[in-house]
Amino acid sequence: MGFLQRIVFLVSWTYCAAQETCKRPEFKNARYKGNQTVFHLNGKLEYECLDGYIRREERSTVDSIVCGVDGWSHLPECHETECDIPDLKPNIRAINGKDKFKVGDVLSFACQKKLKRIGPESIQCYHFGWSPEPPTCQEVVKSCGLLPKLANGKANLNIKKWSYLHGEVVEYECDAKFIMKGPKRIECSDGEWTSLPACIEVEKTCDDPPELNQGDLKSSHTPPYHHGDSVEYSCKEAFIMIGNKIVTCIQGTWTALPQCIGINQLKKCSVPPDPSDGKITSTKENDYKHNSFLLFICNANFEAEESTRIPCINGKWQRLPKCLSKERRKLCSPPPQIPHAQMISTTVSYTNGETLAVRCEDDYLLQGPEEIKCENGVWKFVPRCVSNGKCGPPPPIDNGDITSFLLREYPPGAQVEYKCQNLYKLEGSKQATCINGKWSNPPSCLEACTASPEDMLRNNIEFRWSDSKKLYSEPGDVIEFSCKKGFKKASESPPFRAKCLQGTIIYPKCIEEACVTSLEDMVRNNIELRWSPSEIQYIDPGDVIEFACKLGFNKAPGSPPFRAKCFQATIIYPQCVKESCTTSLEDMVRNNIEFRWSSSKIQYIEPGGVIEFACKLGFNKAPGSAPFRAQCLQGTIMYPKCVKETCTTSLEAMVRNNLELRWSDSKIQHIEPGDAVEFTCKLGFTKAPGSAPFRAQCLQGVVLYPKCIEGLQLKKE
């Protein structure tokens, strides 16, 4: 077989092999609970929709896709669940109706013509549709008779009646050792009571009450401790209790234990932020002591979520101030009738924060939380009741077997174990489980890999570690390659760390490496080729090229050598910087300076060299000026600065201060720095109290003038 034929064969084989497996796809609004990443031909992947999403074709929340020759059978995607407006009976209207509703949306109703509503005030959209059923409206409604009896429970009423009006609500509670499943309130609806809850016995008991550090158990209750039993704690002297002193056994577990904190160890609370749509009204302090309170108010059309009085308990506010819109929903519609859950026939609305325990029918398992909760007018955390059916024989796998004898039928929760044939590696869980009448995804048996010397030669690669001669690799193992000497990684090469997947290795690729000088790098580093006028040269791997600084530049401190070697297609360029200095006439004029020993206007100074300046005639060195001896450092000169310091008398200032020169008839005089000038008052004026002296000195170009005012002076002094 010729070389080109071998390439065509290998490419064709790789293409075919790739079609025998499918990679785990991207999920849209769905999830896959397994960890398998590669699936064999005809392999099945089961997925489920996220909450609030559904398969449009079947209105189901679970589905499966199959790996085929052309890839997956279809895309694993789910779409947002929508509820249409339900069919309504006459004389009833939807208050907040629209064309489509999303999961969590609530639809409220009102009766027309002053009729009586029978059924819920509102219903909610769930992934399985609307629940509960919409109400109806009647002109005449019936009353209900005696309350129904609840096994292992009772009505929470002081006085029982013989009859109850339509719409009356009664609350029930379970006896000790029992827990309630279903709605705790029933309602009289047109002569019939809605369904009762169930009181289920909790067999699991609690261990002995835990010990409380720096506290004592006051209760005399003796074991065993059943569901609903409570004990009481107290703290020792000089300690304060933080938390509830009553601890209750709930389904085999004690509720949270309080703490006993020393009085001198109690922490303070810092100032909390103002609530949005409200403000704190208490006087704001840096910190608040334990058991102190903070008050706040809400803006118009808003109200506090709970009390507007918030206590500080051991360094923590019991809650942050929170203001909510008065227009928000405060009641949830009656709880939903979840498919395959025990019947909940109630028309009673629930308030925010209330919960309801869910119980599935026989042969169904609860998938999700055991309770649903009413939050801001919407039921949250709605679980599912899934089939607890039996399974048939477990699915076979390629290149593997089941370790146990096959049965015709398996009970829920049953498991079987798989093993792979020799030279194959098991991926995924070795066990499959019977869940809801279906087997969980079985594992895969992955083929081993053999590195091909021919492929390595064609791609100019070798094993990275010279002592590695291993051609065989197990599935999932990583093989490391590197380029042969004189070659570099191709731009579109796969990684050098190749993983054995389904018997296939994806090889990296290397190409012969040479270096090309970069004009851009040479310009940036102020260098040129030493022995060639050309700007671009090609250098073979390992060869050396020489550079030099451009005219007017010197080698930078710490620069790489001027002789650079081509290594792995890379040249490390030396660096040159402009270091000589040229004096600036403009800077010298601006700073009133000139050369001390030269009449030249421009001079060139070598790096490290020194030049001396002096002030121009009539100027002095300015305070804080740089030294007159300036050094050339990295092409920069720090110029000294001089300022004009002679003084000139001001006629305006003399007139303003009623002065004239004492010894001169001239009106203006020039005074050298440090010299003095004498003034005297004009005729008819005298020296003002607190005036500066008549003998004024020229300091930094400034004369401090004395001052005269009208007085009795008749002649010059």
XYZ file of C-alpha atoms in Angstrom:
717
model
C 0.000 0.000 0.000
C 1.436 3.378 -1.013
C 1.994 6.272 1.370
C -0.948 8.318 0.016
C -3.191 5.239 0.094
C -2.259 4.681 3.738
C -3.170 8.327 4.542
C -6.557 7.961 2.806
C -7.160 4.698 4.646
C -6.269 6.194 8.050
C -8.401 9.310 7.494
C -11.340 7.147 6.355
C -10.916 4.810 9.352
C -10.801 7.755 11.748
C -13.985 9.229 10.193
C -15.859 5.934 10.492
C -14.650 5.367 14.045
C -15.835 8.829 15.022
C -19.381 7.987 13.822
C -19.589 4.922 16.084
C -19.788 7.094 19.214
C -21.602 10.238 20.302
C -20.305 12.813 22.756
C -22.645 13.950 25.505
C -24.654 16.843 23.967
C -25.389 20.312 25.306
C -28.719 20.458 27.145
C -31.185 23.303 26.728
C -33.353 23.830 29.821
C -32.714 20.186 30.752
C -30.281 18.100 32.844
C -28.586 14.686 32.707
C -27.925 13.040 36.057
C -25.216 10.626 34.895
C -21.480 11.225 34.396
C -20.982 9.375 31.089
C -19.378 11.574 28.406
C -19.172 9.196 25.374
C -21.981 6.893 24.166
C -21.752 3.932 21.774
C -23.867 3.452 18.660
C -27.513 2.787 19.673
C -26.699 3.920 23.218
C -29.550 5.720 24.994
C -29.283 8.879 27.122
C -32.142 9.781 29.446
C -32.660 13.376 30.564
C -35.272 15.439 32.387
C -36.532 18.996 31.984
C -35.689 21.709 34.494
C -38.500 22.983 36.705
C -40.892 25.115 34.691
C -39.973 23.425 31.380
C -41.548 20.584 29.399
C -41.239 18.524 26.194
C -43.727 20.153 23.796
C -44.314 17.004 21.760
C -45.601 14.909 24.667
C -46.055 17.484 27.484
C -43.746 15.263 29.548
C -40.765 16.209 31.702
C -38.587 13.166 30.888
C -37.271 11.927 27.536
C -34.427 9.942 25.971
C -32.249 10.303 22.858
C -30.401 7.565 20.929
C -26.887 7.661 19.432
C -27.063 6.859 15.681
C -24.702 6.819 12.699
C -25.559 10.476 11.990
C -25.380 11.535 15.634
C -28.140 11.895 18.226
C -31.743 11.124 17.251
C -32.905 14.636 18.238
C -31.871 17.612 20.357
C -32.339 17.254 24.120
C -34.250 20.453 24.742
C -37.208 21.538 26.813
C -39.427 24.580 26.416
C -40.918 26.864 29.009
C -44.202 25.474 30.282
C -47.261 27.533 29.378
C -50.852 27.274 30.559
C -53.754 28.395 28.362
C -56.754 30.209 29.833
C -58.903 27.411 31.378
C -62.484 26.772 30.297
C -64.766 28.689 32.672
C -68.384 28.116 33.627
C -70.967 30.884 33.016
C -71.161 33.872 35.372
C -67.478 33.774 36.338
C -64.653 35.917 35.000
C -60.863 35.907 35.260
C -59.562 39.078 36.945
C -55.986 39.116 35.582
C -56.528 37.140 32.397
C -54.103 37.034 29.458
C -53.412 34.739 26.502
C -50.540 32.684 27.966
C -49.373 31.967 31.512
C -45.955 30.732 32.672
C -45.260 28.306 35.503
C -45.837 30.165 38.783
C -48.399 32.590 37.312
C -51.645 32.933 39.295
C -55.130 33.491 37.863
C -57.838 34.993 40.128
C -61.629 34.859 39.676
C -64.756 36.793 40.605
C -68.430 35.901 40.305
C -70.819 38.099 38.347
C -74.295 39.271 39.395
C -73.467 38.950 43.117
C -73.439 35.137 42.891
C -71.598 32.977 45.449
C -68.206 31.482 44.532
C -67.836 27.721 44.993
C -64.218 26.703 44.816
C -60.859 28.487 45.054
C -60.444 32.249 44.722
C -57.364 31.672 42.519
C -55.468 28.874 40.753
C -51.766 28.520 39.820
C -49.989 27.341 36.644
C -47.660 24.320 37.241
C -45.573 22.113 34.946
C -48.560 19.707 34.830
C -51.172 22.454 34.154
C -53.613 24.473 36.281
C -54.382 23.452 39.869
C -56.798 23.306 41.553
C -59.822 23.279 39.229
C -61.395 26.727 38.555
C -64.390 27.699 40.728
C -68.041 27.973 39.728
C -70.717 30.514 40.742
C -74.165 29.810 42.169
C -77.010 31.918 43.432
C -77.859 29.613 46.379
C -75.307 27.713 48.490
C -75.778 25.115 51.235
C -74.410 24.947 54.776
C -72.394 22.044 56.202
C -73.228 19.770 59.121
C -70.988 18.438 61.890
C -67.240 18.498 61.504
C -65.671 15.321 60.132
C -63.514 13.315 62.561
C -59.755 13.084 61.967
C -58.035 9.863 63.010
C -55.253 10.647 65.495
C -56.114 14.340 65.380
C -58.778 16.881 66.312
C -60.289 20.214 65.279
C -58.593 23.217 66.848
C -61.855 24.695 68.194
C -63.052 25.624 71.676
C -66.751 25.439 70.776
C -68.108 23.070 68.134
C -71.297 23.872 66.222
C -74.047 21.803 64.667
C -73.766 23.552 61.316
C -71.340 25.774 59.437
C -71.977 28.361 56.743
C -70.585 28.131 53.221
C -67.018 29.486 53.260
C -66.324 28.812 56.972
C -62.861 27.389 57.638
C -61.782 25.064 60.488
C -58.189 24.141 61.382
C -57.067 20.692 62.599
C -54.027 19.454 64.538
C -52.517 15.994 65.011
C -52.048 14.201 68.309
C -48.598 13.779 69.855
C -46.357 11.289 67.993
C -48.169 12.087 64.716
C -47.253 14.384 61.802
C -49.717 16.007 59.425
C -49.716 15.320 55.692
C -52.062 17.472 53.599
C -53.941 20.742 54.266
C -54.398 21.595 57.951
C -57.570 23.617 57.229
C -60.866 22.444 55.705
C -63.625 24.638 54.275
C -67.374 24.298 53.974
C -68.096 24.472 50.232
C -71.779 24.323 49.198
C -72.768 21.821 51.880
C -69.629 19.641 51.737
C -66.405 19.751 53.671
C -63.140 19.768 51.697
C -60.772 16.835 52.287
C -59.201 16.181 55.674
C -55.427 15.876 56.159
C -53.846 12.626 57.362
C -52.042 12.195 60.687
C -49.144 9.782 60.161
C -47.425 8.184 63.128
C -43.722 8.950 63.424
C -42.038 5.796 64.686
C -38.535 7.242 64.882
C -37.668 8.596 68.338
C -35.009 11.089 69.442
C -31.892 10.295 71.464
C -31.406 11.819 74.913
C -31.544 15.641 74.818
C -28.079 17.123 74.116
C -26.121 18.812 76.884
C -26.115 22.611 76.935
C -22.789 24.313 77.687
C -23.219 26.521 80.792
C -26.846 25.403 80.963
C -29.136 22.804 82.592
C -32.029 20.612 81.453
C -35.139 21.545 83.481
C -37.522 18.963 82.019
C -38.434 15.820 83.957
C -39.556 13.992 80.782
C -38.085 10.496 80.576
C -37.130 8.503 77.444
C -38.247 7.555 74.893
C -38.787 10.911 73.211
C -41.418 10.759 70.485
C -42.274 13.198 67.718
C -43.708 16.365 69.273
C -42.180 15.815 72.751
C -40.399 18.894 74.157
C -37.838 19.630 76.859
C -36.852 22.929 78.471
C -33.389 24.364 79.202
C -32.126 27.140 81.491
C -28.763 28.940 81.762
C -26.499 29.152 84.796
C -26.112 32.370 86.773
C -24.280 35.216 84.934
C -25.270 33.657 81.580
C -28.037 34.722 79.181
C -29.891 32.365 76.850
C -29.766 33.072 73.113
C -32.434 31.126 71.227
C -35.557 29.179 72.191
C -35.474 27.551 75.611
C -37.898 24.849 74.375
C -36.351 22.109 72.193
C -38.718 19.711 70.369
C -38.283 16.227 68.903
C -39.296 16.403 65.220
C -39.213 13.112 63.277
C -36.292 11.737 65.263
C -34.227 14.946 65.440
C -34.107 17.654 68.108
C -34.708 21.229 66.992
C -31.876 23.757 67.368
C -30.280 24.006 70.807
C -30.062 27.498 72.402
C -26.759 29.015 73.618
C -25.737 30.291 77.050
C -23.532 33.377 76.656
C -21.712 35.148 79.493
C -23.122 38.608 80.231
C -19.722 40.222 79.632
C -19.322 38.316 76.326
C -22.492 39.559 74.656
C -21.768 41.217 71.308
C -23.186 44.465 69.967
C -24.895 45.057 66.621
C -23.649 47.518 64.025
C -25.983 49.956 62.238
C -27.964 48.113 59.518
C -28.631 49.764 56.135
C -31.870 51.651 55.547
C -34.490 49.428 53.896
C -35.240 50.094 50.270
C -38.570 51.943 50.162
C -38.222 52.926 53.834
C -35.930 54.395 56.482
C -34.727 53.779 60.051
C -36.405 56.145 62.528
C -34.443 55.244 65.679
C -31.566 57.494 66.661
C -28.586 55.985 64.849
C -25.754 54.920 67.120
C -22.336 53.411 66.426
C -23.471 50.123 67.918
C -26.441 48.633 69.734
C -26.392 46.547 72.920
C -27.864 43.082 73.227
C -31.677 43.120 73.506
C -31.936 46.733 72.282
C -34.425 47.555 69.508
C -34.377 49.425 66.233
C -37.447 51.053 64.653
C -38.098 51.767 60.980
C -40.960 52.946 58.791
C -41.915 52.205 55.184
C -42.740 54.655 52.417
C -46.262 55.201 51.137
C -47.793 52.115 49.448
C -45.260 49.880 51.238
C -45.479 47.927 54.481
C -43.082 46.019 56.729
C -42.617 42.322 55.934
C -42.981 41.627 59.655
C -42.739 43.940 62.686
C -41.135 47.388 62.334
C -39.376 46.707 65.668
C -36.169 44.697 65.234
C -34.225 43.316 68.247
C -30.426 42.990 68.475
C -29.534 39.545 69.827
C -25.847 38.937 70.651
C -24.394 40.956 67.779
C -26.982 39.964 65.172
C -30.211 41.631 64.137
C -32.984 39.065 64.200
C -33.841 40.201 60.674
C -32.998 43.128 58.427
C -35.619 45.860 57.925
C -37.596 45.057 54.792
C -40.454 46.962 53.110
C -42.722 45.228 50.584
C -45.322 46.625 48.209
C -48.854 46.632 49.624
C -50.059 45.464 46.212
C -48.122 42.169 46.378
C -50.031 38.910 46.660
C -50.312 37.899 50.308
C -52.298 34.690 49.809
C -51.547 31.569 47.780
C -54.231 29.754 45.874
C -55.242 26.387 47.391
C -52.365 23.861 47.215
C -51.947 21.987 43.908
C -53.195 18.512 43.171
C -49.834 17.008 42.127
C -50.252 14.067 39.712
C -50.150 10.746 41.623
C -50.127 12.534 44.997
C -52.852 11.789 47.537
C -56.002 13.771 46.847
C -56.043 17.339 48.177
C -59.587 18.649 47.920
C -59.491 22.095 49.473
C -60.516 25.585 48.472
C -58.695 27.321 51.339
C -56.077 29.942 50.495
C -52.739 29.951 52.354
C -50.735 32.868 53.742
C -47.082 33.647 53.024
C -44.659 31.350 54.850
C -47.115 28.469 55.356
C -46.027 24.994 54.280
C -47.849 21.805 53.298
C -46.488 18.246 53.475
C -46.942 16.182 50.290
C -47.693 12.447 50.275
C -47.630 10.278 47.124
C -50.038 7.479 46.257
C -49.035 3.869 46.837
C -46.446 2.566 44.302
C -45.189 6.128 43.757
C -42.105 7.804 45.241
C -41.691 11.462 46.167
C -39.055 13.175 43.990
C -38.099 16.524 45.497
C -38.882 18.342 48.771
C -41.341 16.811 51.225
C -43.059 20.183 51.688
C -44.286 22.943 49.422
C -44.136 26.547 50.666
C -46.266 29.633 50.012
C -43.971 32.560 49.085
C -45.317 35.939 47.915
C -48.589 34.433 46.726
C -47.007 31.513 44.798
C -46.420 27.877 45.791
C -42.697 27.055 45.598
C -40.612 23.818 45.696
C -43.331 21.656 44.081
C -42.091 18.002 43.939
C -43.144 15.131 41.665
C -44.593 11.681 42.426
C -42.824 9.170 40.170
C -43.669 5.566 39.457
C -42.186 2.931 41.739
C -42.579 0.230 39.087
C -40.558 -2.919 38.431
C -37.956 -3.353 35.671
C -37.370 -6.004 33.030
C -33.922 -7.456 32.177
C -31.068 -4.911 32.357
C -29.648 -3.505 29.061
C -26.586 -5.267 27.538
C -23.334 -3.373 26.821
C -20.743 -3.776 24.056
C -17.562 -5.615 25.064
C -18.944 -6.290 28.554
C -21.179 -8.614 30.578
C -23.405 -8.679 33.675
C -21.802 -10.499 36.610
C -25.035 -12.082 37.947
C -27.705 -14.414 36.517
C -30.383 -12.550 34.551
C -33.939 -12.412 35.888
C -37.137 -11.751 34.001
C -38.212 -9.071 36.492
C -36.473 -6.870 39.067
C -38.036 -5.019 42.028
C -37.615 -1.239 42.469
C -34.146 -0.356 43.776
C -32.558 -3.597 42.523
C -29.003 -3.312 41.158
C -26.921 -5.302 38.706
C -23.157 -5.107 38.199
C -21.232 -5.005 34.913
C -17.654 -5.952 34.007
C -15.624 -5.406 30.815
C -13.807 -7.927 28.666
C -10.003 -8.146 28.745
C -8.130 -5.046 27.357
C -11.244 -2.866 27.813
C -11.756 -0.314 30.580
C -15.073 0.375 32.325
C -16.307 4.003 32.245
C -19.127 5.185 34.487
C -20.743 3.426 37.424
C -20.296 -0.343 37.293
C -23.851 -0.701 38.649
C -27.241 0.018 37.070
C -30.310 0.565 39.276
C -34.016 -0.082 38.692
C -35.736 3.315 39.232
C -39.382 4.051 38.416
C -39.602 1.048 36.117
C -36.457 1.965 34.155
C -32.795 1.056 34.435
C -30.286 3.838 35.052
C -27.625 4.253 32.379
C -25.201 1.303 32.308
C -21.421 1.818 31.986
C -19.400 1.638 28.762
C -16.409 -0.572 27.988
C -13.752 1.546 26.312
C -11.158 0.180 23.875
C -7.429 0.579 24.577
C -5.067 2.632 22.331
C -1.807 1.733 20.569
C 0.508 4.589 19.559
C 1.566 4.310 15.896
C 5.290 4.923 15.102
C 4.241 5.711 11.538
C 1.821 8.424 12.684
C 4.449 9.836 15.045
C 7.018 9.987 12.206
C 4.526 11.685 9.862
C 3.693 14.327 12.494
C 7.401 14.917 13.466
C 6.736 14.032 17.124
C 8.200 11.726 19.765
C 7.343 10.726 23.308
C 8.048 13.598 25.664
C 9.927 11.490 28.196
C 12.929 9.829 26.576
C 12.618 6.716 28.745
C 9.001 6.153 27.640
C 8.724 3.348 25.109
C 5.115 2.474 25.946
C 2.941 2.127 22.828
C -0.112 0.620 24.593
C -2.369 2.878 26.726
C -5.564 2.162 28.631
C -8.745 4.147 27.922
C -8.600 7.521 29.634
C -4.803 7.459 29.957
C -2.874 10.541 28.835
C 0.135 10.267 26.483
C 2.528 13.215 26.242
C 4.348 14.046 23.009
C 6.860 16.705 21.999
C 8.296 17.942 18.718
C 11.414 16.339 17.376
C 14.560 18.451 17.407
C 14.393 21.171 14.775
C 10.595 21.191 14.655
C 7.915 23.321 16.301
C 4.214 22.929 17.072
C 1.960 23.638 14.072
C -0.473 26.524 14.553
C -3.599 24.336 14.416
C -2.087 21.282 16.101
C -4.067 19.346 18.733
C -2.592 19.455 22.282
C 0.631 17.557 23.069
C -1.220 15.807 25.918
C -3.386 13.300 24.030
C -6.061 11.212 25.748
C -6.970 7.664 24.760
C -10.674 7.805 23.820
C -12.531 4.846 22.301
C -9.276 3.306 21.044
C -8.234 6.490 19.244
C -5.320 8.895 19.790
C -5.475 12.359 18.259
C -1.848 13.158 17.465
C -0.322 16.642 17.689
C 1.550 17.974 14.667
C 4.973 19.652 14.394
C 6.548 21.488 11.473
C 10.147 22.440 10.729
C 11.028 25.578 12.655
C 13.120 28.500 11.432
C 13.490 32.049 12.705
C 12.615 35.231 10.802
C 13.887 38.586 12.053
C 11.102 41.030 12.913
C 11.480 44.616 11.680
C 8.896 45.703 14.244
C 10.923 44.170 17.118
C 14.158 45.698 15.791
C 12.616 49.198 15.562
C 11.137 48.842 19.074
C 14.541 47.833 20.469
C 16.548 50.473 18.468
C 18.759 47.819 16.824
C 19.866 46.768 13.327
C 21.637 43.799 11.755
C 25.361 44.039 12.331
C 26.717 42.536 9.088
C 23.835 43.037 6.670
C 21.947 46.037 5.255
C 18.874 43.802 4.872
C 16.081 44.280 7.398
C 14.759 40.686 7.285
C 16.765 37.476 7.477
C 15.896 33.792 7.842
C 17.944 31.803 10.365
C 18.016 28.046 10.653
C 17.389 26.473 14.059
C 20.525 26.727 16.203
C 22.222 29.370 13.988
C 23.338 32.750 15.370
C 22.608 36.277 14.140
C 24.345 39.469 15.326
C 22.736 42.849 16.043
C 24.119 46.323 16.836
C 22.675 49.532 18.291
C 21.478 52.170 15.848
C 23.506 55.397 15.635
C 22.944 57.510 18.756
C 21.887 54.544 20.907
C 23.716 52.464 23.516
C 23.136 48.965 24.884
C 20.491 49.047 27.613
C 21.410 47.772 31.100
C 20.394 44.091 31.432
C 19.926 43.701 27.664
C 20.281 40.187 26.176
C 23.494 39.580 24.159
C 23.923 41.060 20.663
C 24.615 37.509 19.376
C 21.151 35.886 19.351
C 20.493 32.187 18.696
C 17.488 30.796 16.793
C 15.857 28.455 19.307
C 12.374 26.962 18.840
C 11.607 29.532 16.109
C 12.280 32.328 18.597
C 14.906 35.116 18.670
C 15.590 36.972 21.908
C 16.381 40.528 20.784
C 18.931 42.799 22.525
C 17.798 46.292 23.528
C 19.389 49.722 22.978
C 18.371 53.060 24.467
C 19.118 56.653 23.582
C 21.424 57.818 26.373
C 23.384 60.910 25.171
C 21.932 64.329 26.050
C 21.494 67.516 23.978
C 20.905 70.792 25.777
C 17.673 72.601 24.925
C 17.898 76.347 24.186
C 14.184 76.615 24.858
C 14.552 75.071 28.353
C 17.521 77.325 29.134
C 15.600 80.505 28.103
C 12.592 79.384 30.122
C 14.758 78.821 33.214
C 16.834 82.090 32.750
C 20.143 80.185 32.639
C 23.251 79.958 30.429
C 26.368 77.788 30.222
C 28.900 78.643 32.916
C 32.057 77.998 30.870
C 30.854 78.290 27.281
C 29.212 80.855 25.043
C 27.709 78.088 22.847
C 23.944 77.772 22.744
C 23.791 73.929 22.365
C 26.048 71.218 23.765
C 26.106 67.409 23.558
C 26.837 65.429 26.755
C 27.758 61.766 26.887
C 25.800 59.494 29.275
C 27.017 60.193 32.836
C 28.737 63.439 31.767
C 28.238 66.716 33.660
C 27.487 70.233 32.410
C 27.463 73.445 34.489
C 24.941 76.275 34.212
C 24.728 79.772 35.725
C 21.968 82.351 36.109
C 21.738 85.027 33.461
C 22.693 88.564 34.471
C 20.032 90.065 36.749
C 18.720 86.640 37.865
C 19.301 84.552 40.972
C 18.889 80.837 41.719
C 15.270 80.047 42.500
C 14.389 78.366 45.826
C 14.215 74.553 45.395
C 16.034 74.720 42.065
C 17.970 71.701 40.752
C 21.798 71.970 41.148
C 23.781 74.036 38.612
C 25.928 70.922 37.933
C 23.573 68.695 35.893
C 24.338 65.078 34.909
C 23.175 63.323 31.734
C 21.132 60.297 32.895
C 19.228 58.123 30.406
C 19.170 60.980 27.866
C 17.705 63.489 30.334
C 19.078 66.718 31.921
C 17.542 68.236 35.054
C 17.782 72.009 34.441
C 18.311 74.493 37.319
C 16.002 77.536 37.541
C 16.755 81.237 38.063
C 14.381 84.093 38.803
C 14.633 87.863 38.468
C 15.205 89.352 41.946
C 15.989 93.127 41.472
C 13.367 95.555 42.725
C 11.775 98.580 41.019
C 9.889 101.171 43.066
C 6.218 101.467 42.156
C 4.777 104.973 41.677
C 1.313 103.561 42.187
C 2.268 101.972 45.513
C 3.956 105.227 46.660
C 0.829 107.308 45.790
C -1.409 104.752 47.530
C 0.731 104.947 50.687
C 1.282 108.793 50.524
C 5.082 108.396 50.106
C 8.017 109.872 48.207
C 11.721 108.961 47.939
C 13.744 110.575 50.719
C 17.013 111.280 48.901
C 15.950 111.542 45.294
C 13.618 113.616 43.244
C 13.185 110.715 40.859
C 9.879 108.887 41.046
C 11.248 105.404 40.107
C 14.408 103.664 41.321
C 15.937 100.227 40.638
C 17.348 98.448 43.698
C 19.645 95.449 43.600
C 18.721 92.448 45.706
C 19.662 93.139 49.350
C 20.029 96.920 48.839
C 17.803 99.427 50.657
C 15.734 102.419 49.609
C 14.469 105.172 51.946
C 11.005 106.743 51.874
C 9.391 109.677 53.669
C 5.823 110.958 54.097
C 4.510 113.579 51.732
C 3.909 117.041 53.111
C 0.798 117.050 55.341
C 1.052 113.321 56.161
C 2.538 111.393 59.055
C 3.668 107.792 59.602
C 0.754 105.447 60.208
C 0.699 103.342 63.380
C 2.113 99.867 62.704
C 3.647 101.007 59.388
C 6.665 99.170 57.908
C 10.010 101.003 58.383
C 10.857 103.934 56.029
C 14.088 102.105 55.150
C 12.949 99.169 52.931
C 15.177 96.323 51.655
C 14.840 94.568 48.255
C 14.209 90.875 49.053
C 13.427 88.374 46.267
C 12.273 91.226 44.010
C 9.846 92.648 46.570
C 9.866 96.004 48.460
C 7.769 96.291 51.619
C 6.343 99.843 51.506
C 5.721 101.972 54.671
C 2.394 103.815 55.025
C 1.508 107.466 55.822
C -1.779 109.023 56.808
C -3.006 112.637 57.068
C -1.351 114.342 60.020
C 0.393 117.472 61.398
C 3.694 117.106 59.601
C 4.476 120.563 58.112
C 7.750 119.814 56.399
C 9.922 116.918 55.303
C 11.984 115.284 57.976
